[in-house]
XYZ file of C-alpha atoms in Angstrom:
285
model
C -111.414 -9.976 92.133
C -113.857 -11.145 89.469
C -113.737 -14.790 88.440
C -114.908 -15.751 84.917
C -117.844 -18.132 85.115
C -117.568 -20.816 82.440
C -115.913 -20.632 79.043
C -116.481 -17.991 76.318
C -119.407 -18.653 73.987
C -120.628 -17.281 70.652
C -124.182 -15.973 70.361
C -125.749 -13.488 67.936
C -122.373 -12.982 66.300
C -120.734 -11.831 69.555
C -118.297 -13.490 71.915
C -119.567 -13.581 75.505
C -117.727 -14.282 78.734
C -119.795 -14.616 81.903
C -118.574 -12.966 85.119
C -119.928 -13.367 88.618
C -119.978 -9.990 90.395
C -119.995 -9.878 94.176
C -121.990 -7.200 96.021
C -120.176 -3.943 96.608
C -117.674 -1.847 94.701
C -116.012 -3.598 91.791
C -112.818 -2.663 89.934
C -112.451 -4.479 86.633
C -109.277 -4.640 84.532
C -109.624 -5.827 80.947
C -106.606 -6.801 78.844
C -107.289 -6.562 75.121
C -104.848 -8.695 73.163
C -105.136 -7.693 69.515
C -103.344 -9.332 66.603
C -105.132 -7.539 63.776
C -103.680 -4.308 62.454
C -106.644 -2.780 60.644
C -109.688 -3.791 62.704
C -110.719 -2.098 65.941
C -112.092 -4.351 68.671
C -113.929 -3.338 71.804
C -115.945 -4.727 74.692
C -118.942 -3.877 76.813
C -120.546 -5.079 80.048
C -124.152 -6.243 79.688
C -126.668 -8.188 81.715
C -127.183 -11.685 80.392
C -130.918 -11.127 79.964
C -130.184 -8.203 77.610
C -127.992 -10.097 75.135
C -130.791 -11.499 72.955
C -131.093 -8.342 70.823
C -127.387 -7.413 70.611
C -127.144 -8.343 66.928
C -130.237 -6.341 65.911
C -129.083 -3.315 67.906
C -125.594 -3.447 66.390
C -126.906 -3.825 62.819
C -129.231 -0.862 63.349
C -126.284 1.287 64.452
C -124.227 0.169 61.425
C -127.077 0.154 58.885
C -125.540 2.755 56.549
C -122.139 1.094 56.300
C -123.761 -2.351 56.035
C -125.860 -1.276 53.036
C -122.806 0.194 51.309
C -120.689 -2.883 51.934
C -123.420 -5.283 50.817
C -123.883 -3.317 47.579
C -120.120 -3.317 46.967
C -119.666 -7.030 47.728
C -122.539 -7.875 45.351
C -120.918 -5.683 42.668
C -117.566 -7.457 43.063
C -119.263 -10.868 43.087
C -120.954 -10.213 39.744
C -117.666 -8.859 38.382
C -116.039 -12.168 39.358
C -118.731 -14.043 37.431
C -118.266 -11.723 34.431
C -114.486 -12.246 34.394
C -114.960 -16.021 34.647
C -117.188 -15.887 31.566
C -114.592 -13.780 29.745
C -111.934 -16.372 30.553
C -114.234 -19.190 29.396
C -114.726 -17.564 25.988
C -111.251 -16.062 25.417
C -108.848 -18.248 27.487
C -106.404 -15.409 28.174
C -104.048 -15.197 31.153
C -104.995 -11.640 32.082
C -108.479 -12.800 33.102
C -106.958 -15.362 35.496
C -104.936 -12.718 37.331
C -107.831 -10.253 37.388
C -109.994 -13.039 38.819
C -107.574 -13.555 41.738
C -107.365 -9.774 42.193
C -111.144 -9.663 42.619
C -111.125 -12.668 44.963
C -108.653 -10.832 47.229
C -110.966 -7.810 47.324
C -114.017 -10.005 47.925
C -112.344 -11.735 50.880
C -111.084 -8.484 52.397
C -114.466 -6.777 52.338
C -116.282 -10.027 53.117
C -114.467 -10.187 56.469
C -115.645 -6.669 57.323
C -119.178 -7.435 56.227
C -119.173 -10.454 58.534
C -118.239 -8.193 61.445
C -120.949 -5.671 60.618
C -123.796 -8.168 60.246
C -122.383 -10.378 63.030
C -122.425 -13.391 60.744
C -119.851 -16.095 61.457
C -118.428 -18.012 58.534
C -114.770 -17.204 57.906
C -114.313 -16.239 61.555
C -115.980 -19.465 62.695
C -114.521 -22.030 60.296
C -111.164 -20.385 59.521
C -110.419 -18.331 62.666
C -106.643 -18.731 62.412
C -106.604 -17.566 58.779
C -108.737 -14.445 59.154
C -106.022 -12.195 60.722
C -103.626 -13.233 57.951
C -106.172 -12.473 55.258
C -106.972 -9.135 56.851
C -103.383 -7.854 56.717
C -101.946 -9.680 53.713
C -104.928 -8.762 51.532
C -104.000 -5.097 51.914
C -100.887 -5.816 49.820
C -101.473 -8.951 47.738
C -104.041 -7.412 45.299
C -101.265 -5.153 43.955
C -99.379 -8.252 42.781
C -102.328 -9.666 40.858
C -103.243 -6.267 39.406
C -99.717 -5.626 38.110
C -99.525 -9.143 36.685
C -102.922 -8.679 35.010
C -101.868 -5.281 33.637
C -98.728 -6.676 32.040
C -100.689 -9.297 30.128
C -103.546 -6.923 29.292
C -101.171 -4.340 27.791
C -98.734 -6.880 26.357
C -95.661 -5.261 27.907
C -93.460 -8.289 27.150
C -93.826 -7.590 23.401
C -94.289 -3.801 23.396
C -92.055 -2.660 26.278
C -89.697 -5.535 27.277
C -87.513 -3.415 29.592
C -90.519 -2.101 31.496
C -91.911 -5.635 31.632
C -88.765 -6.842 33.454
C -88.959 -3.950 35.914
C -92.608 -4.630 36.758
C -91.782 -8.298 37.346
C -89.214 -7.288 39.955
C -91.812 -5.114 41.725
C -94.244 -8.040 41.686
C -91.744 -10.253 43.501
C -91.082 -7.466 46.013
C -94.830 -7.305 46.717
C -94.950 -11.068 47.317
C -91.943 -10.831 49.642
C -93.551 -7.980 51.604
C -96.830 -9.907 51.936
C -94.794 -12.810 53.359
C -93.038 -10.487 55.832
C -96.383 -9.054 57.010
C -97.664 -12.603 57.510
C -94.622 -13.367 59.673
C -95.346 -10.354 61.908
C -98.820 -11.596 62.857
C -97.753 -14.532 65.111
C -95.284 -12.181 66.829
C -98.193 -10.174 68.318
C -96.984 -6.990 66.618
C -100.149 -5.542 65.024
C -98.962 -1.941 65.162
C -95.617 -2.826 63.601
C -97.497 -4.634 60.840
C -99.710 -1.564 60.384
C -96.648 0.706 60.030
C -95.010 -1.652 57.532
C -98.204 -1.961 55.485
C -98.840 1.799 55.470
C -95.320 2.722 54.354
C -95.245 0.022 51.692
C -98.627 1.036 50.244
C -97.484 4.657 50.072
C -94.382 3.550 48.152
C -96.544 1.439 45.852
C -98.770 4.448 45.240
C -95.774 6.551 44.171
C -94.554 3.752 41.915
C -98.040 3.371 40.434
C -98.188 7.104 39.649
C -94.834 6.856 37.868
C -96.014 3.748 35.992
C -99.279 5.424 34.959
C -97.339 8.406 33.636
C -95.053 6.112 31.605
C -97.927 4.327 29.870
C -99.918 7.538 29.442
C -97.091 8.983 27.335
C -97.325 5.958 25.010
C -100.574 7.447 23.631
C -102.361 4.093 23.329
C -106.132 4.428 23.594
C -106.622 0.873 24.862
C -104.042 1.367 27.595
C -105.734 4.577 28.726
C -108.847 2.705 29.834
C -106.664 0.625 32.127
C -104.799 3.725 33.311
C -107.989 5.525 34.331
C -109.158 2.391 36.158
C -105.796 2.117 37.920
C -105.860 5.772 39.016
C -109.168 5.260 40.832
C -108.095 1.943 42.408
C -104.699 3.004 43.792
C -105.841 6.508 44.810
C -108.785 5.195 46.822
C -106.573 2.664 48.599
C -103.862 5.258 49.244
C -106.270 7.816 50.722
C -107.957 5.259 52.985
C -104.566 4.253 54.394
C -103.002 7.729 54.604
C -105.766 10.103 55.756
C -105.974 8.668 59.315
C -102.288 9.555 59.736
C -102.985 13.291 59.282
C -104.450 14.665 62.561
C -105.705 17.874 60.911
C -107.765 15.771 58.500
C -108.694 12.661 60.500
C -110.486 14.697 63.193
C -113.005 15.891 60.571
C -113.671 12.488 59.026
C -117.157 11.380 60.042
C -117.480 8.439 57.637
C -115.871 5.049 57.242
C -112.689 5.416 55.192
C -113.420 2.064 53.570
C -116.028 3.972 51.544
C -113.195 5.775 49.730
C -111.618 2.449 48.807
C -114.954 1.044 47.646
C -115.711 4.096 45.495
C -112.276 3.892 43.874
C -112.674 0.168 43.179
C -116.202 0.643 41.808
C -114.895 3.162 39.259
C -111.976 0.852 38.516
C -114.417 -1.955 37.668
C -116.455 0.374 35.437
C -113.477 1.536 33.380
C -112.050 -1.987 33.248
C -115.280 -3.269 31.715
C -115.290 -0.351 29.265
C -111.714 -1.209 28.296
C -112.654 -4.846 27.743
C -115.425 -3.752 25.393
C -113.045 -1.524 23.463
C -110.414 -4.275 23.290
C -112.957 -6.791 21.953
C -114.028 -4.319 19.268
C -110.390 -3.570 18.372
C -109.516 -7.290 18.055
C -112.603 -7.919 15.941
C -111.584 -5.112 13.565
C -108.049 -6.504 13.369
């Protein structure tokens, strides 16, 4: 048998556990206990003298995805600042909900960026919260985006019946996020993954129906939001669904998070365009 020597330690963004190997043939059994549903963990055996450059070697292997994620996180960060300025000047509720929507996205991709650059902040200071943020943040942004959309469009005044229906869906999203959070301490990551995947697919179908409803209203201001929403929900839906199709997943040679980031980048672009149009429209009024 192999006896661990000492306690685990953190160096270069990796967790290390020393083992003392006796001469001769060794059979090693490793039990990987995983609580996260959307992050893949692994392990490797290395000599202690070779651990000093693990971070540099890992970053070099992940350089393409790291550059893309850094660019996206910077984009979202500046969008957060822009929305804060909009709220400061206009004091409207929709900017508050869009702000929290962006914060959810920033946290979700920030966790992945930490893993890629092997930088410990959230994982080091809030280790118990990171698995919750990882799973819950796949669902929670839908709540803030729907709430923002209602105020941006003014559904309470223009379409009161639809406004009530969207409110119900918002509460369902909050309830589902709570259920997913309850599954994490139960050590059921795959069950959580199944629940999240099915729920996001249902949300996608509902979003398509909702987009069609508002598209038929023929409101130019609303159409900016609709185009933004199409990119956001489609990117998220594809990133969740494509791995489930064996005929497609075997040909995917890139990180599916790129699809989500592209969709969200276009969503931000059309959202900003819509804000400009809305400001012009209100000034003319």
